[in-house]
PDB file of C-alpha atoms in Angstrom:
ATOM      1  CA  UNK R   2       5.390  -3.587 -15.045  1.00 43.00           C
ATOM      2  CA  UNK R   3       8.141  -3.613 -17.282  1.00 43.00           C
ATOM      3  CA  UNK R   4       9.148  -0.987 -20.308  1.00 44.00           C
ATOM      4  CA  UNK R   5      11.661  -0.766 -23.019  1.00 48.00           C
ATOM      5  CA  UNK R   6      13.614   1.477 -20.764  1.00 45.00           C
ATOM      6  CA  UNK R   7      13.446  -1.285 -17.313  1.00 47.00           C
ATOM      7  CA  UNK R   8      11.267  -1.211 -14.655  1.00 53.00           C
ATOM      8  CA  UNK R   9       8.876   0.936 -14.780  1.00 81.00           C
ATOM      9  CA  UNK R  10       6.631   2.212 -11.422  1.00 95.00           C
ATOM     10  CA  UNK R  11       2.963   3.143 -10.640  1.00 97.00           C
ATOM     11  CA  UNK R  12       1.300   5.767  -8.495  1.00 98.00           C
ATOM     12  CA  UNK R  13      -1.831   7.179  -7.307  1.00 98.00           C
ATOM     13  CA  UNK R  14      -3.058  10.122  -8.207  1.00 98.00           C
ATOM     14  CA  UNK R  15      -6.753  11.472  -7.200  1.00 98.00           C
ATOM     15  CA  UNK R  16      -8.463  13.886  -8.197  1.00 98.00           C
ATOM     16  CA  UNK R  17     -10.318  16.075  -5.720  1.00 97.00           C
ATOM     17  CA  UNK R  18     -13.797  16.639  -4.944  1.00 97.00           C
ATOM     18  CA  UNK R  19     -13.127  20.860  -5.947  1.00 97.00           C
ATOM     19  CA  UNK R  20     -11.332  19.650  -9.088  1.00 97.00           C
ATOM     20  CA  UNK R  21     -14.323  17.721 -10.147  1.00 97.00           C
ATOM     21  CA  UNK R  22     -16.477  20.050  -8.893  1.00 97.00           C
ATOM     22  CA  UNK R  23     -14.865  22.587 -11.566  1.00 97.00           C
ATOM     23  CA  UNK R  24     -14.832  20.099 -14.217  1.00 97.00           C
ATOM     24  CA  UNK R  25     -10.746  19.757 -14.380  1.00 98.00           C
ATOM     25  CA  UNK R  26     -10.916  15.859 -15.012  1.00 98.00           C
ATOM     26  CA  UNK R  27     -10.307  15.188 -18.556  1.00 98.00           C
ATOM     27  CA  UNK R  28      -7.799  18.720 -18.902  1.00 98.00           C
ATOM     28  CA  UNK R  29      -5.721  16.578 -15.253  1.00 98.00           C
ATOM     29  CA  UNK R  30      -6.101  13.192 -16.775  1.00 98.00           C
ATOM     30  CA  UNK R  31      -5.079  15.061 -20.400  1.00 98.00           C
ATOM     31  CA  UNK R  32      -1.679  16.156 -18.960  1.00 98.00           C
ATOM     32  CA  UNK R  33      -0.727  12.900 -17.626  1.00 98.00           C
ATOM     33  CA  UNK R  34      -1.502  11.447 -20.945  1.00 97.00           C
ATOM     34  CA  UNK R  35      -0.076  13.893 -22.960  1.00 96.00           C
ATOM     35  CA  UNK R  36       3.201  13.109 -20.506  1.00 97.00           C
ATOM     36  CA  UNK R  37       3.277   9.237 -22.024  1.00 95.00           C
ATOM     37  CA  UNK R  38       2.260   7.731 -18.332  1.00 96.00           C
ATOM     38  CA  UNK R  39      -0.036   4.835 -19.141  1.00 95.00           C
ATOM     39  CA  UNK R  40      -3.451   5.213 -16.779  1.00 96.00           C
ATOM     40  CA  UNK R  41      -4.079   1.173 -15.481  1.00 96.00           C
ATOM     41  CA  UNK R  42      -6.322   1.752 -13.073  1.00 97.00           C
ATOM     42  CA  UNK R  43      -9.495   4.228 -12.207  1.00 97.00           C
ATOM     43  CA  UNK R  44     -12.725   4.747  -9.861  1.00 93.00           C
ATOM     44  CA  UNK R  45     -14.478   7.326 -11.772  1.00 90.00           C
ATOM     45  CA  UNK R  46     -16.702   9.954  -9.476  1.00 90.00           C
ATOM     46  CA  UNK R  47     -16.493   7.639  -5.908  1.00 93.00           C
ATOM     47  CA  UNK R  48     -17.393   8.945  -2.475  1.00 94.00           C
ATOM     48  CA  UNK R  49     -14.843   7.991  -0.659  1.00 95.00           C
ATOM     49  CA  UNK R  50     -15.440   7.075   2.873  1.00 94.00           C
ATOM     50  CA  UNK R  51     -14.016   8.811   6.011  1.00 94.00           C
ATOM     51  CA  UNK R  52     -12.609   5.095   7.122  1.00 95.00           C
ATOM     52  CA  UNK R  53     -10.482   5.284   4.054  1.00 96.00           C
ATOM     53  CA  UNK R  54      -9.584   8.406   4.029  1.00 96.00           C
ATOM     54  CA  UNK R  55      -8.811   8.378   7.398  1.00 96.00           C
ATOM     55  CA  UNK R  56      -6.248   5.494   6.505  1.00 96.00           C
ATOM     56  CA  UNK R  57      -5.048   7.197   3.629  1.00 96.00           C
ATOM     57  CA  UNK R  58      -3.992  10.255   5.904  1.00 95.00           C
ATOM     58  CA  UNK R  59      -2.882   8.108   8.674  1.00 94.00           C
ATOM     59  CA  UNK R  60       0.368  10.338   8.594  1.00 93.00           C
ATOM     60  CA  UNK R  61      -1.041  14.063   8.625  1.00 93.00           C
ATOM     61  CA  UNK R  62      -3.597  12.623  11.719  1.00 94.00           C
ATOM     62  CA  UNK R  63      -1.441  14.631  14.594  1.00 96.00           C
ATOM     63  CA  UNK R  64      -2.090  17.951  12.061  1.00 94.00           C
ATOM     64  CA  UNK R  65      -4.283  20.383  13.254  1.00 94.00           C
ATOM     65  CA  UNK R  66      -5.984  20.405   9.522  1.00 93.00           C
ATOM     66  CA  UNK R  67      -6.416  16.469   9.343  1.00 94.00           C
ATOM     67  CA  UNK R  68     -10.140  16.868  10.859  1.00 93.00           C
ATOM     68  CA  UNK R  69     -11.097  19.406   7.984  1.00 93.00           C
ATOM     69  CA  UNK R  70      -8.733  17.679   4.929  1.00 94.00           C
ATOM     70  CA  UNK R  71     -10.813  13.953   5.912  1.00 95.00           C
ATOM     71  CA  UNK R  72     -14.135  15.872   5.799  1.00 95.00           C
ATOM     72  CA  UNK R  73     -13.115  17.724   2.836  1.00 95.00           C
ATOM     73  CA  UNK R  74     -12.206  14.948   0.844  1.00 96.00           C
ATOM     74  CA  UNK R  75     -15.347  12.891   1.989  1.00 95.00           C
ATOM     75  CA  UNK R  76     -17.520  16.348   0.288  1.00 95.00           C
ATOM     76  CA  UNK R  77     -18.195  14.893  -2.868  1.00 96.00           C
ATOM     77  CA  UNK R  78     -16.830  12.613  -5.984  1.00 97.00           C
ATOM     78  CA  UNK R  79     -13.294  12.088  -5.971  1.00 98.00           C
ATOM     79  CA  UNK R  80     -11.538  10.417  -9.572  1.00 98.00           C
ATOM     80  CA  UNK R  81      -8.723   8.056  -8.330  1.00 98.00           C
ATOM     81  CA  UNK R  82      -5.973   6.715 -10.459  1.00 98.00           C
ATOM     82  CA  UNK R  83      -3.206   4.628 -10.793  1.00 98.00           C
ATOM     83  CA  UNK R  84      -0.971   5.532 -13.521  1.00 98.00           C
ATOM     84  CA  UNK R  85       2.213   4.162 -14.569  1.00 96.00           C
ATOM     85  CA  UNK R  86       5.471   5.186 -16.283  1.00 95.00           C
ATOM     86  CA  UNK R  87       9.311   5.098 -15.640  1.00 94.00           C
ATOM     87  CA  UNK R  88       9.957   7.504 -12.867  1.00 95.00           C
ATOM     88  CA  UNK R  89       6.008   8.205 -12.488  1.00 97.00           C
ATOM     89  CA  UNK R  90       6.118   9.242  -8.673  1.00 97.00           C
ATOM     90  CA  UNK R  91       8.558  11.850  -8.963  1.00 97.00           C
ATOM     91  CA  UNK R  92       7.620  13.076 -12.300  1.00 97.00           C
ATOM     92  CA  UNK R  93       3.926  13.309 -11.613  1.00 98.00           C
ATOM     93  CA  UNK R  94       4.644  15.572  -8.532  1.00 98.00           C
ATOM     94  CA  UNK R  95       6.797  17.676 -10.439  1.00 98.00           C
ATOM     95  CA  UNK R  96       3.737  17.696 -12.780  1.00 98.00           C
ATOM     96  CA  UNK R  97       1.335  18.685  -9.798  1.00 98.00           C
ATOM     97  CA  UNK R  98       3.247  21.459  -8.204  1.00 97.00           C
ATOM     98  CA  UNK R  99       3.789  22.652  -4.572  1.00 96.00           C
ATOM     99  CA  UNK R 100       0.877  22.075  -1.855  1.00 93.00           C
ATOM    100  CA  UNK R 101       0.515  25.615  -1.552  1.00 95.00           C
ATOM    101  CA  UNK R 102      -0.466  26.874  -5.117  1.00 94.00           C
ATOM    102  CA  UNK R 103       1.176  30.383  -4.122  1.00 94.00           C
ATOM    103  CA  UNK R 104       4.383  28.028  -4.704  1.00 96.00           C
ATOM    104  CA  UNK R 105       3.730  26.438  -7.988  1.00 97.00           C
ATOM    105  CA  UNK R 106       5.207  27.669 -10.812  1.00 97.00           C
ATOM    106  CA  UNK R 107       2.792  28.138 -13.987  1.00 97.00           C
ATOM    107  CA  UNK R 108       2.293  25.047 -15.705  1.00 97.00           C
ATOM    108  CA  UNK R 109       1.681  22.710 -13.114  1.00 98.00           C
ATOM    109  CA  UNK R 110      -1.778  21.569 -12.056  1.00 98.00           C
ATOM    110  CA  UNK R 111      -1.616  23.269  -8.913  1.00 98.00           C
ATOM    111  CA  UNK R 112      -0.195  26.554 -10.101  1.00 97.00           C
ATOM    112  CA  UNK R 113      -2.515  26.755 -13.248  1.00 98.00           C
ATOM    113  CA  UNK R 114      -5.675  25.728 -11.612  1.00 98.00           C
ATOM    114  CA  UNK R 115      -5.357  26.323  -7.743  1.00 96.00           C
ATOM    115  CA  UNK R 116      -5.211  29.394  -5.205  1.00 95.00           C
ATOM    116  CA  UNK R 117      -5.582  28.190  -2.068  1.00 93.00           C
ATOM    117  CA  UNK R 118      -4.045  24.823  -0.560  1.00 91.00           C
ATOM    118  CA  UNK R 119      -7.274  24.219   1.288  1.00 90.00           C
ATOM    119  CA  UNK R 120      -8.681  23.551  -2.488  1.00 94.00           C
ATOM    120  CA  UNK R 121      -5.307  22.386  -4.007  1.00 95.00           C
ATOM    121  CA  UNK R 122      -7.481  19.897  -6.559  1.00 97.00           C
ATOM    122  CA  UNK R 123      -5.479  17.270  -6.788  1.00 98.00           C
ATOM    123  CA  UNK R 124      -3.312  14.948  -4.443  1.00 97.00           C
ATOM    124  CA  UNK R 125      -0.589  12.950  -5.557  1.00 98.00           C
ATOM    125  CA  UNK R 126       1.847  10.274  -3.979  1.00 97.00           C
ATOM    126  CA  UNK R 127       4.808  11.670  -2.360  1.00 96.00           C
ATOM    127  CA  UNK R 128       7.201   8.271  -2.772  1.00 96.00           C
ATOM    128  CA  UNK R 129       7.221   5.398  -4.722  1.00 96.00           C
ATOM    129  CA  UNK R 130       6.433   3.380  -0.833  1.00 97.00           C
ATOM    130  CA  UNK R 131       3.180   5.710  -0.032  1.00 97.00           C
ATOM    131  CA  UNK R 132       2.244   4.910  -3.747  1.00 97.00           C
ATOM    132  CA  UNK R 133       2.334   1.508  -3.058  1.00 97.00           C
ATOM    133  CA  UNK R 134       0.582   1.868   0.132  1.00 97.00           C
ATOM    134  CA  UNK R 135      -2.211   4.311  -1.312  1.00 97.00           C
ATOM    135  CA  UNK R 136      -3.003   2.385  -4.601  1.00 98.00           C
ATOM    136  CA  UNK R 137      -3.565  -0.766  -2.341  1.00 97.00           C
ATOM    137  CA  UNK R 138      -5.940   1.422  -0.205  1.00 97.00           C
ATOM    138  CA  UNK R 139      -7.935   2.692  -3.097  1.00 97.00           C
ATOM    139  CA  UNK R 140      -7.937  -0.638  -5.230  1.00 97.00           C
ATOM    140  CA  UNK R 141      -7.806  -4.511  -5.314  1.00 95.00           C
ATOM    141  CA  UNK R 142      -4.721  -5.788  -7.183  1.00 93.00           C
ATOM    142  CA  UNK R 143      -7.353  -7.338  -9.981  1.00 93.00           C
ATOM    143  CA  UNK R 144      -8.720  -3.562 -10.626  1.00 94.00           C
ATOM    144  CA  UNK R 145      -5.128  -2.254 -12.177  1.00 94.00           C
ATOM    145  CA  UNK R 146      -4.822  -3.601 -15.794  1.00 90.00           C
ATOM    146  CA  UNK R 147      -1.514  -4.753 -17.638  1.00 86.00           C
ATOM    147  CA  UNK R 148      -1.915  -3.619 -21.306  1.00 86.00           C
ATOM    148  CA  UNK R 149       0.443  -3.050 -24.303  1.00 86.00           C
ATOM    149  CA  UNK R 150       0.464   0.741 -24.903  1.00 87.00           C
ATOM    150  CA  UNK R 151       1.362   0.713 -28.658  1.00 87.00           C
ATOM    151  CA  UNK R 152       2.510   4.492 -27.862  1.00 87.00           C
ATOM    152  CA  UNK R 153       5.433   2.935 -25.559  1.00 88.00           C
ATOM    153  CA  UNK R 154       7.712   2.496 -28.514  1.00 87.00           C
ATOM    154  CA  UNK R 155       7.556   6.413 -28.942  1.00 90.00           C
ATOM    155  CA  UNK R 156       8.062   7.468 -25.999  1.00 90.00           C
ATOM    156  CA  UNK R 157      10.606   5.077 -24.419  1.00 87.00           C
ATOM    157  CA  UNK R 158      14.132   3.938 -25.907  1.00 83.00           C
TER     158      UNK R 158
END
């Protein structure tokens, strides 16, 4: 996990059953490309179980929404990632927007594609420790790839 630039991070990003649902995929996983973050892991369309999700929300459980957000995200095919880049966490959430679309500025995912934060479409890690906690959730160290990204060399000094 190493760049030109030093050490470079990873974090999860998934995309949510109402941004597949309105076909957002390749314009989400566009952006992130388009950014120079390097995608090294992916579950294409999974149903994710309420035991995960349940885990992977272990921190929202004493919410009054937690109840809906698990069976929400348990609806249908969610697209879950692991991309990588120097200062990926913070720059990907930046890239994301506010959880209340009302809040994100135009440009973002959330504040060119969302309305309501009930159907915010995409979810995103909030630090680079819940990034390493959620990508080890969603996928088995042998699942994320370590690859050359010829593109590096462009976008890194």
């Amino acid at each position: 996990m190493f760049s030109r630039s030093g050490v470079s991070e990873r974090t999860f990003i998934a995309i949510k059953p109402d941004g597949v649902q309105r076909h957002l995929v390749g314009e989400i996983v566009r952006r992130f490309e388009r950014k120079g973050f390097k995608l090294v892991g992916a579950v294409c369309c999974v149903q994710a179980s309420e035991e995960l999700l349940k885990e992977h929300y272990i921190d929202l459980r004493d919410r009054p929404f937690y109840g809906r957000l698990v069976k929400y995200m348990s609806s249908g095919p969610v697209v879950a990632m692991v991309w990588q880049g120097l200062d990926v966490v913070r720059m990907a959430r930046t890239m994301i927007g506010e959880t209340n679309p009302a809040e994100s500025k135009p440009g973002t995912i959330r504040g060119d594609f969302c309305i309501e934060v009930g159907k915010n479409v995409i979810h995103g890690s909030d630090s680079v420790e819940s990034a390493q906690k959620e990508i080890s959730l969603w996928f088995h160290p042998e699942e994320l790839m370590c690859w050359e990204d010829a593109a590096e060399r462009w976008i890194y000094e």
